[in-house]
XYZ file of C-alpha atoms in Angstrom:
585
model
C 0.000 0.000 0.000
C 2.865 2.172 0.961
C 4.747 1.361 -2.020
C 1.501 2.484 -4.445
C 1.340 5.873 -2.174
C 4.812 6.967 -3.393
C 4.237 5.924 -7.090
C 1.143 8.015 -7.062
C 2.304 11.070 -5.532
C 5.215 10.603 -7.736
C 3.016 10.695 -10.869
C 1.576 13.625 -9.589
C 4.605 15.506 -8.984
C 6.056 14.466 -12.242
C 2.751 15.604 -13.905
C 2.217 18.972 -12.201
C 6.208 19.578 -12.954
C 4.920 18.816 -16.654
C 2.344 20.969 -16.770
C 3.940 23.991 -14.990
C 7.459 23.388 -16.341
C 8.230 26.797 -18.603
C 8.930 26.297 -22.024
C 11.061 28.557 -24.173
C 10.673 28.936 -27.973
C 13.340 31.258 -29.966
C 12.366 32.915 -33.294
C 9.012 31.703 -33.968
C 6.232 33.557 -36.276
C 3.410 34.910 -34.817
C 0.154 34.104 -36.745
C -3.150 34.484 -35.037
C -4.178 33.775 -31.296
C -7.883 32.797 -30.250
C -8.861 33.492 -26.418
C -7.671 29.967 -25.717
C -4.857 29.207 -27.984
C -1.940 30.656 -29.942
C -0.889 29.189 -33.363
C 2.866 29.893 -34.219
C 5.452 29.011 -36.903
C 8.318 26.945 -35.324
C 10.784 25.800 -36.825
C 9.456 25.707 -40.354
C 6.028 23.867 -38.692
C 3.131 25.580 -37.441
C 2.620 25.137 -33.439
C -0.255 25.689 -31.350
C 0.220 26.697 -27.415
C -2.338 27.142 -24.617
C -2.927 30.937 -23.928
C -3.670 34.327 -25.808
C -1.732 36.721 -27.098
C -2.101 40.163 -28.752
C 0.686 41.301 -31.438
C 0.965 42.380 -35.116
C 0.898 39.413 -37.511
C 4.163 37.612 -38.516
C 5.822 39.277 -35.746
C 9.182 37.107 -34.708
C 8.665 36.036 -30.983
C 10.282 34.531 -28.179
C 7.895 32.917 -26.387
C 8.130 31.412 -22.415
C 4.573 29.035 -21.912
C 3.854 25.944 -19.675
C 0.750 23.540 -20.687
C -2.440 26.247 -19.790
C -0.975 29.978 -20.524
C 1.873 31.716 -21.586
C 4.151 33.672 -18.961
C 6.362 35.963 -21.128
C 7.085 37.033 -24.796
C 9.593 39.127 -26.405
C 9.182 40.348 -29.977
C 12.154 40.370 -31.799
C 12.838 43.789 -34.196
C 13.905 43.049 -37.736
C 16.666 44.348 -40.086
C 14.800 46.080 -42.766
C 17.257 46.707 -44.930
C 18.179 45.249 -48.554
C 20.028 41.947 -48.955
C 22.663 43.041 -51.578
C 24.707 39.475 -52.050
C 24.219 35.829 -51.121
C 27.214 33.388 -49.857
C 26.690 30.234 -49.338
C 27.594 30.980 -45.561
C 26.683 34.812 -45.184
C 24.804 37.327 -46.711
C 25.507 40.761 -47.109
C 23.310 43.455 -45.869
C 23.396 47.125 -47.056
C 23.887 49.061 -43.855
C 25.372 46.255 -41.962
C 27.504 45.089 -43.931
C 28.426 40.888 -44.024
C 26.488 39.021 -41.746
C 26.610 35.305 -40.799
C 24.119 32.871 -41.627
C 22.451 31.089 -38.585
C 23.197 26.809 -39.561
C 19.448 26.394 -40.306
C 17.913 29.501 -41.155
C 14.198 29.757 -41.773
C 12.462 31.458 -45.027
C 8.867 32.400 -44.725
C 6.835 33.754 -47.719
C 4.056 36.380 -47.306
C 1.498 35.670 -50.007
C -1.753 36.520 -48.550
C -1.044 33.622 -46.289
C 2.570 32.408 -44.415
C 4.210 29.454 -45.549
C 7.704 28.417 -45.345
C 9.961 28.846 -47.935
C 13.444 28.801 -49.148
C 15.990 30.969 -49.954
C 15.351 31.602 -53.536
C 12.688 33.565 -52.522
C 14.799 36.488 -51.273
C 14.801 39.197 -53.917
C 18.542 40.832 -54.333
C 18.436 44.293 -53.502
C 14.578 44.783 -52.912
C 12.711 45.998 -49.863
C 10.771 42.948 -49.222
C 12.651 41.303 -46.746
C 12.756 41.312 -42.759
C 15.420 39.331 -41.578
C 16.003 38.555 -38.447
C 18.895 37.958 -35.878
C 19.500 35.110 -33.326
C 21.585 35.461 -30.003
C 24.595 35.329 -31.548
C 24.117 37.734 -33.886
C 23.571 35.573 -37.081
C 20.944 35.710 -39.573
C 18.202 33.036 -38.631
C 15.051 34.023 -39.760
C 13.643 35.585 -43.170
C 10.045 37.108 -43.509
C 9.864 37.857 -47.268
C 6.633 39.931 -48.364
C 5.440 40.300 -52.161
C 8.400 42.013 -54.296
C 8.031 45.129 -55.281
C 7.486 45.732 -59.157
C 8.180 49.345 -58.961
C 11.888 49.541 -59.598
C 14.730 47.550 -61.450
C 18.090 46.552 -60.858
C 20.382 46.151 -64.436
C 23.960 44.610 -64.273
C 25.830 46.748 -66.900
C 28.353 45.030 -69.287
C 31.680 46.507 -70.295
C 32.450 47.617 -73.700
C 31.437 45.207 -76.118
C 29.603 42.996 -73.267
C 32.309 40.748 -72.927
C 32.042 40.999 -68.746
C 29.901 42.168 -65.713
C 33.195 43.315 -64.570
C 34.978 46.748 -64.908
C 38.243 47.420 -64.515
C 37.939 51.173 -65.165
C 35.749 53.352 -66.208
C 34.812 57.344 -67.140
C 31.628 58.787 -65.933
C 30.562 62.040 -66.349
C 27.197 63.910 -64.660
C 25.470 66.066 -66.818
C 22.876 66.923 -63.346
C 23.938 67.997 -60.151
C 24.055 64.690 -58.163
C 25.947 63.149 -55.216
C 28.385 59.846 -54.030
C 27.456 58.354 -50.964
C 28.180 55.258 -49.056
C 26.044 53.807 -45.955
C 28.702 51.291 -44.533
C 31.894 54.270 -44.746
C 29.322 56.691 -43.420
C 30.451 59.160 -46.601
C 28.593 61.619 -48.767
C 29.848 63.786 -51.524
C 28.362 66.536 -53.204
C 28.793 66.215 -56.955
C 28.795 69.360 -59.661
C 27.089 69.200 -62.743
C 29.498 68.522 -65.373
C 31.732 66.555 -63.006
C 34.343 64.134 -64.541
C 34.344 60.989 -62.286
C 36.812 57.907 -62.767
C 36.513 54.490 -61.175
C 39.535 52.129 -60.953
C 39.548 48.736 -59.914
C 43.283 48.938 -57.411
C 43.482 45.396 -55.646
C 41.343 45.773 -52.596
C 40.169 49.115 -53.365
C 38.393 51.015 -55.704
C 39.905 54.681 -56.343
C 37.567 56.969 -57.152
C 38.860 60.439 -58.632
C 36.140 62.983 -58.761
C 37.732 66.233 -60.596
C 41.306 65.318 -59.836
C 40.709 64.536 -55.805
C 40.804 60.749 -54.635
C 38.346 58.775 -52.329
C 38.785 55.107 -51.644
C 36.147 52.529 -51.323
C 36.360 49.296 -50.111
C 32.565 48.524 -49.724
C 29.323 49.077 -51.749
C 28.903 52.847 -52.471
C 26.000 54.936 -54.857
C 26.242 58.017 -57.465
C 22.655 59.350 -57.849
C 22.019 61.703 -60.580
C 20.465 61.829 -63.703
C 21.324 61.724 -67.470
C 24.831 59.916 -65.959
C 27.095 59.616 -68.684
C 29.665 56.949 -68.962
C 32.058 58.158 -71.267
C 34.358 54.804 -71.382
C 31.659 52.756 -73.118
C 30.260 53.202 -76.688
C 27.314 50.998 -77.947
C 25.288 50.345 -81.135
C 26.694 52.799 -83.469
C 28.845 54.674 -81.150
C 26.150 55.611 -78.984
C 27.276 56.650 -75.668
C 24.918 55.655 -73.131
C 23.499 57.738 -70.124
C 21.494 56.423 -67.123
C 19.066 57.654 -64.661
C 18.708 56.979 -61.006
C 21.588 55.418 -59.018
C 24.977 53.749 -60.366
C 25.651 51.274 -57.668
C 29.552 50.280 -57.336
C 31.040 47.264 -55.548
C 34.018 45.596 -55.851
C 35.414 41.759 -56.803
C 38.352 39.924 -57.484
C 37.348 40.123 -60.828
C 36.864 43.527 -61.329
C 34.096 45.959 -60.016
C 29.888 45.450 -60.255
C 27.976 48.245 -61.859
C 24.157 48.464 -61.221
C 21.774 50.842 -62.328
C 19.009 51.120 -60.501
C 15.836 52.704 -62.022
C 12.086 52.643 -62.139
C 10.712 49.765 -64.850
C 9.573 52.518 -66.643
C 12.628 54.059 -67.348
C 14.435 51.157 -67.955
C 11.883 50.400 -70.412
C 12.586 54.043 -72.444
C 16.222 52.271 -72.545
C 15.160 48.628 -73.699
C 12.493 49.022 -76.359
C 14.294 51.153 -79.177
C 17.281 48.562 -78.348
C 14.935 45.708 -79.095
C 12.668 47.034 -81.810
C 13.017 49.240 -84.737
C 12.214 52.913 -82.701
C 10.301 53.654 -86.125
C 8.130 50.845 -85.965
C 4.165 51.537 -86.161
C 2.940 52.430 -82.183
C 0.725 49.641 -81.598
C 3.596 47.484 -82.505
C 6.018 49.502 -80.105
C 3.753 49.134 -77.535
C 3.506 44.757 -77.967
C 7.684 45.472 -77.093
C 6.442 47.790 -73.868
C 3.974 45.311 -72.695
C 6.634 42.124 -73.411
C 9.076 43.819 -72.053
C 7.876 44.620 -68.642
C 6.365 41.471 -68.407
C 9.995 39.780 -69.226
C 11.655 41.736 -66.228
C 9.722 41.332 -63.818
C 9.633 37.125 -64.341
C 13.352 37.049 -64.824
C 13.880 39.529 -61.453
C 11.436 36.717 -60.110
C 13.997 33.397 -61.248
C 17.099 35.463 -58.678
C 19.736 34.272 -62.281
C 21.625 36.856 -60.816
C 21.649 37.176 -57.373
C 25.259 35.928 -56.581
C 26.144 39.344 -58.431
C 23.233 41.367 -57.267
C 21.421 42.766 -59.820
C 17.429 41.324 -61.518
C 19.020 41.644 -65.162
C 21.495 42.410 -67.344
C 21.741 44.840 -70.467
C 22.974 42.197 -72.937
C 20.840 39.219 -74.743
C 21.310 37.065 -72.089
C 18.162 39.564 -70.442
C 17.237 42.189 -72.331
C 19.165 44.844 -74.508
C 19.378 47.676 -72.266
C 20.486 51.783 -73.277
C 22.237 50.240 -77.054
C 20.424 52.804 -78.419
C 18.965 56.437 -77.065
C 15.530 56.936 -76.438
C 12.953 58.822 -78.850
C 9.746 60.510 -78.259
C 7.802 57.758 -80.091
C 8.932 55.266 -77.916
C 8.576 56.899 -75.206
C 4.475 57.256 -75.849
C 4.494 53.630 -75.752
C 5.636 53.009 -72.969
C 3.732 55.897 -71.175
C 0.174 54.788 -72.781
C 1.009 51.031 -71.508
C 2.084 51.901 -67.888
C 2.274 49.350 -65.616
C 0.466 47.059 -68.254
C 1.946 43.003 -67.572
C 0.709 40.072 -69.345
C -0.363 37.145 -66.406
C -1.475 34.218 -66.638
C -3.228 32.450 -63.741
C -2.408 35.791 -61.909
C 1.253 35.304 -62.446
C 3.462 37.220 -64.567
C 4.130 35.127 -68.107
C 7.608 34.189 -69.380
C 7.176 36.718 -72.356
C 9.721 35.223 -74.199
C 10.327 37.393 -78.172
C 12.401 36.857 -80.637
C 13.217 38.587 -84.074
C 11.608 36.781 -86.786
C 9.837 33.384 -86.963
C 9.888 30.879 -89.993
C 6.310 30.971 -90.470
C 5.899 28.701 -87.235
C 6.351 29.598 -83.355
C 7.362 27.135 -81.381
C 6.602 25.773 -78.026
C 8.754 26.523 -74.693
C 9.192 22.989 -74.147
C 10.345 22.483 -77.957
C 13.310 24.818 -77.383
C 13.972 24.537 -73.545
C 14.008 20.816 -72.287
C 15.920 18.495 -70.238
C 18.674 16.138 -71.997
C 15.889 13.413 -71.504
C 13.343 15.822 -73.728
C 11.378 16.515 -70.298
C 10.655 20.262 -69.637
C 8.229 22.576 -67.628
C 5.049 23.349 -70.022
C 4.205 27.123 -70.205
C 0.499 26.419 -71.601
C 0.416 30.064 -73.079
C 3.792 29.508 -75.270
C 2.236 26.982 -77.640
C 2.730 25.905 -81.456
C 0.890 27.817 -83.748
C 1.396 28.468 -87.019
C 1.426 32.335 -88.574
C 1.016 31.592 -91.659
C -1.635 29.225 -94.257
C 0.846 26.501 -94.231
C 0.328 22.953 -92.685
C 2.943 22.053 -90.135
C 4.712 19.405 -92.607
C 5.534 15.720 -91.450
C 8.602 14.115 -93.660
C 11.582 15.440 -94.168
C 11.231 16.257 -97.496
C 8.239 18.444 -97.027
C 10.350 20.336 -94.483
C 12.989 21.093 -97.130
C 10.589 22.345 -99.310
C 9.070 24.644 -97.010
C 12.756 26.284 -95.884
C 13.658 26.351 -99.751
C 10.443 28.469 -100.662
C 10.547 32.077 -100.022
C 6.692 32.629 -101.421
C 5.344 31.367 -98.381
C 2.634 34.236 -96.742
C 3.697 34.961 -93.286
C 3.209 37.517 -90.866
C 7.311 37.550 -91.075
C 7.793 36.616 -95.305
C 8.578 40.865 -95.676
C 11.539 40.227 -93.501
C 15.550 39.238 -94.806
C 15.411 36.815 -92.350
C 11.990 34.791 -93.157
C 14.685 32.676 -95.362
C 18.170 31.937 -95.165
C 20.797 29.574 -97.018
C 24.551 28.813 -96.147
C 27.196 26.005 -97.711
C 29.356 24.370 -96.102
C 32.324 22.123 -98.018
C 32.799 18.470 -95.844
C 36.562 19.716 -95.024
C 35.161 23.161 -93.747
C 32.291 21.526 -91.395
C 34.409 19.009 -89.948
C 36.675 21.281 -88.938
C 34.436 23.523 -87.657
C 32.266 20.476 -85.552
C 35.292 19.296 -84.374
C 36.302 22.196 -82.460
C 32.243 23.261 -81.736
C 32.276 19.875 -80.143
C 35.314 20.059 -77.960
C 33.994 23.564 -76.309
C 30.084 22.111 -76.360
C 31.355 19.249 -73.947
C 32.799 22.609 -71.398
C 29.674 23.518 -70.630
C 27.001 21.419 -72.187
C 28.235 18.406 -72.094
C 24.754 16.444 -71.112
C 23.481 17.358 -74.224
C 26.068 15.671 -76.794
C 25.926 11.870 -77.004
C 29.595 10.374 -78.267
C 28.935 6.727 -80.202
C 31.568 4.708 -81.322
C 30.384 1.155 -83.011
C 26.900 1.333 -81.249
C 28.518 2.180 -77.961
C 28.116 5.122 -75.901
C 31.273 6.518 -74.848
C 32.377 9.706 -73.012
C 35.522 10.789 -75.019
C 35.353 12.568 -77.788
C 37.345 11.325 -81.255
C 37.435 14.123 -83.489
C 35.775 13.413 -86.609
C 38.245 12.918 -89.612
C 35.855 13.577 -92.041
C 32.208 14.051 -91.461
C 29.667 11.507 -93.980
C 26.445 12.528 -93.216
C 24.186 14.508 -90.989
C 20.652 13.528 -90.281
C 17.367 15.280 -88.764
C 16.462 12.491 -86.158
C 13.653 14.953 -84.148
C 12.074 17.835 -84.498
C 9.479 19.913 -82.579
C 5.805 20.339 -84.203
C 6.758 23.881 -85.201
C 10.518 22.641 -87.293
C 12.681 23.242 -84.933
C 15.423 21.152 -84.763
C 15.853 19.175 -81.260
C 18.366 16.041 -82.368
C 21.068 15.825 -85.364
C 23.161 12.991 -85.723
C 26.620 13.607 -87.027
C 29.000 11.297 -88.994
C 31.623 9.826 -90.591
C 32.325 5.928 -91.655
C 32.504 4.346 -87.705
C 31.781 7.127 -85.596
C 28.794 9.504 -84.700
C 28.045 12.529 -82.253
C 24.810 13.284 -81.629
C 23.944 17.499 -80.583
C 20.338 17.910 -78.894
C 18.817 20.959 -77.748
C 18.287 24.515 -79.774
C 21.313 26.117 -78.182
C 23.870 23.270 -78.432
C 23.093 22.465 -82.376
C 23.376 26.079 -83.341
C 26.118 26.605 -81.362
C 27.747 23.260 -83.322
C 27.699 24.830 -86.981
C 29.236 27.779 -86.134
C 29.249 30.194 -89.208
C 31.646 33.357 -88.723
C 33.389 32.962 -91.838
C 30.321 31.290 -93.981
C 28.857 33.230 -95.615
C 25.065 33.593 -95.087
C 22.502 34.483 -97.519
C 19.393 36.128 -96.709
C 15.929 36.230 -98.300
C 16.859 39.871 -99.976
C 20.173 37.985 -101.521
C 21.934 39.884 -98.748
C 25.185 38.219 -97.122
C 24.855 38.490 -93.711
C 27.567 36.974 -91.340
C 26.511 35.181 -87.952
C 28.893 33.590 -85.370
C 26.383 30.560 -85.220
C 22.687 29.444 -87.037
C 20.185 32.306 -87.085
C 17.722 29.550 -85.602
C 17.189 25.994 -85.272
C 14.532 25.876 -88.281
C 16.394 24.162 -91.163
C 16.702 21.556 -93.463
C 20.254 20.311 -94.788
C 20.357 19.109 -98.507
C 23.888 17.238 -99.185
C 25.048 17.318 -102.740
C 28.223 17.188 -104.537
C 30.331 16.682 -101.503
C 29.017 19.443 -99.619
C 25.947 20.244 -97.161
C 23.724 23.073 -97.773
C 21.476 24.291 -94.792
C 18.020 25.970 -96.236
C 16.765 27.402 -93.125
C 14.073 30.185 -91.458
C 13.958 32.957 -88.663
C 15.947 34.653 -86.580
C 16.278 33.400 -82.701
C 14.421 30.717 -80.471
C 11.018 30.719 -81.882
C 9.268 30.822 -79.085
C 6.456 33.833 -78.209
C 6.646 37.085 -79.931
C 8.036 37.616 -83.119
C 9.076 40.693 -83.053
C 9.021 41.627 -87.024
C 5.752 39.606 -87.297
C 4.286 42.433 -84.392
C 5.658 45.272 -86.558
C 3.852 43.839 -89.846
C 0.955 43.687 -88.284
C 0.756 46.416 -86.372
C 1.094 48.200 -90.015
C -2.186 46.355 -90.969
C -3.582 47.854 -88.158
C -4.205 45.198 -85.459
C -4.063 46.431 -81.505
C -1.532 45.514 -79.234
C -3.837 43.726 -77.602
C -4.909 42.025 -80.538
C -1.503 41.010 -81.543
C -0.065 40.032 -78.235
C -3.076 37.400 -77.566
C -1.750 35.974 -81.575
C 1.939 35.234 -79.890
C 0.693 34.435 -76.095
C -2.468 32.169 -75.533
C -5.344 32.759 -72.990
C -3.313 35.613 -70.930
C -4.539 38.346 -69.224
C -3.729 42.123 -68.669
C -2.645 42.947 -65.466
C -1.268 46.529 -63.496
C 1.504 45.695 -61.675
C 0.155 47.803 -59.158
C -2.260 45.060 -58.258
C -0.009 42.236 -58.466
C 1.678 40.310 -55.702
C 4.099 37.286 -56.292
């Protein structure tokens, strides 16, 4: 009896030490609290404790609670201040400086609701995120809201867009404007007509500002407008100015330089880069709307957040301030403000492109996996923009790249048709070394045979046979060639890798007008290949990917008189027109 007296009052104690025992949570996420419970995110779960609780939403708590209330809780105050650069280990904040990341930090994603994320979430160099610092002063918790649409961020290339990084460079301010730094605590009144110079010196970057030196180690800012930079030239000698902020920071490579503007004005810069500025004004507004819509999804993908900027200025993003703005252009834009193309209340991958064949292609015709898998984009689709059937054989496919007749909304252009020649000696030599620098840096899409067997070395051809069409997409595009000679094949798959493979800077190229044009690879993967006599002629159609808008198909018909919004629903299927004002991601 004794001995069940002692186990009992032991339970008890053990249970009332259970129930009254404080418990501390670090760093959890406030999300609602009834009048009998509190409902938390711990720890990347969500966590309900006994008791009530009154603070804003997504606040970052510490919490001390036992099983029926809460005792104490201390909110937690946030950075709020842009993340400019991610490491894999720290992340560098613009007023702070580098910060360590916590082991296991937590992302959380503000989209009407909280859920946990990940890190690719975190916009560069946007307002949108709180972060949040643990005891020991590391980064451990991330509450990223919608990103804001208002304002871009545009790596700029060196001359000739050979590199993100500068070694030197020449600006001059045609406004008053200023320098200023947050982490050296430094600001510096700048004269209009000021003659600024940037050098990249080991550790430091020297900047002379009319003949008197200041040295930067971290991040620093010019703002101004109508900022010249006198050290690089661009189409046609064009010199190119920008508005807003030049943002400077510096590398082992060489030094960043960001401009940071509104989407509006980096618009004025991109559309008479990427379309003729004298093209008709519904078809100049199709570029506005495609435009915008392209930014923002590409700021959305973070490509360049290890350098800190949404986009670039070259091809690789958009061409950005190759050529100055004009009045026309500028209407546009102005008359389309704000205007993105959504689908499902997201912003669309507006992919464009120059000129189309007569077909567009599909996104997962041009973009896919080495197995031929890919993400579908419903709204970038094959459709044909012409009266033509999409062919079946081979042979029909010659045909239709040897006729130039064909009605298209792209026949007016020199690049609706296009024929090159290649002697065997010239293309094997010119594989053979397209090969060698394919397997650098897409090597998982060229497959080496040798007597039926796959192997991973590549045997440079001696001289090339054959080359056959083994798949195409719907639309003509070529996806797999097979190369070869008398024992030995290479097969090329993907639109990229099999332009990139018949490299053409010294072939001549002839265009639909009986122009020569010169290319340093295939205008497009829409061809045919005809081998007579010893040598292999490619007929061939379009200019670029193939996929969404063609851009000289928007300017013919925007001289027949269609809408924008007529002609952007031809090149982008069931999409909607959205304000970005309204939009959240």
């Amino acid at each position: 009896m004794k001995k069940i007296y002692i186990i009992s009052i032991l339970f008890v104690s053990i249970l009332i030490l259970f129930l009254f025992y404080p418990r501390n949570i670090k760093m959890c996420v406030f999300i609602e609290s009834s009048n009998k419970n509190t409902q938390i995110y711990y720890k990347g779960k969500i966590k309900t404790i006994n008791g009530h609780i009154s603070y804003p939403k997504y606040s970052v708590l510490d919490i001390s609670y036992n099983f029926f209330k809460i005792n104490h809780v201390k909110i937690n105050s946030p950075l709020v201040e842009r993340i400019m650069m991610k490491n894999n280990n720290s992340y560098e904040l613009e007023m702070t400086g580098n910060v360590n990341l916590n082991k296991k930090p937590y992302y959380y994603s503000i989209d009407g609701d909280i859920s946990k994320t990940d890190e690719t979430h975190i916009i560069i160099g946007n307002y949108s995120t709180y972060s949040y610092l643990d005891k020991k002063g590391d980064l451990a918790v991330f509450i990223i809201y919608p990103f804001q649409f208002t304002d871009m961020r545009i790596g700029l290339s060196n001359e000739n867009y050979k590199s993100f990084y500068h070694q030197n460079e020449n600006i001059i301010l045609e406004e008053d404007g200023y320098l200023y730094s947050y982490l050296n605590n430094v600001y510096i009144n700048i004269n209009k007509g000021s003659n600024i110079l940037i050098e990249k010196q080991k550790e430091l970057l020297n900047v002379t500002i009319n003949n008197k030196n200041y040295y930067f180690k971290n991040r620093f800012y010019i703002k101004s407008n109508n900022i010249k930079i006198n050290s690089i030239k661009r189409n046609y000698d064009y010199i190119p100015k920008y508005n807003g902020v030049l943002e400077f920071s510096n590398n082992k490579k060489g030094f960043l330089m960001i401009n940071e503007t509104t989407i509006e004005d980096y618009l004025k810069k991109v559309v008479p880069s990427e379309m003729f500025a004298t093209s008709p004004l519904e078809s100049l507004k199709c570029q506005a709307i495609a435009a915008r819509t392209y930014a923002i999804s590409d700021a959305l993908k973070s490509r360049y957040a290890y350098v800190g900027f949404f986009v670039d200025d070259s091809t690789f993003s958009q061409v950005y301030n190759n050529s100055p703005e004009t009045e026309k252009v500028n209407q546009a834009i102005s008359s389309t403000e704000g205007i993105i193309m959504t689908y499902k209340n997201k912003p669309i991958d507006a992919k464009y492109y120059s000129c189309s064949c007569g077909f567009g292609a599909s996104f997962s015709d041009i973009w896919f996996n080495p197995d031929f898998s890919s993400t579908s984009n419903p709204y970038l689709s094959n459709t044909s923009y012409s009266d033509e059937d999409f062919p079946k054989e081979e042979e029909s496919w010659l045909s239709f790249y040897k006729s130039s007749n064909i009605k298209a909304y792209d026949s007016d252009s020199p690049y609706f048709r296009w024929n090159l020649e290649y002697t065997s000696l010239d293309l094997t030599d010119i594989i053979n070394k397209s090969i060698e620098e394919l397997l650098t840096f897409k090597k998982d899409y060229v497959l080496i045979k040798n007597k039926s067997k796959l192997k991973s070395k590549f045997k440079k051809f001696k001289n090339i046979d054959s080359i056959d069409i083994i798949k195409r997409g719907k639309s003509g595009n070529v996806e797999e060639i097979s190369i070869k000679d008398k024992d030995y094949s290479v097969t090329i798959i993907s639109d990229s890798a099999i332009r990139y493979c018949f490299k053409c800077t010294d072939i001549p190229i002839y265009l639909k007008n009986n122009k020569i044009f010169k290319f340093s690879s295939l205008p497009s993967s829409f061809f045919s290949i005809e081998n007579k006599n010893n040598k292999f002629v490619f007929y061939g159609g379009g200019f670029g990917h193939g996929v969404g808008m063609s851009q000289y198909g928007a300017i013919n018909l925007g001289e027949k008189g269609l809408t924008a919004d007529e002609i952007l629903n031809i090149y982008y299927k069931n999409i909607e027109f959205t304000n970005i004002n309204t939009m959240t991601n």
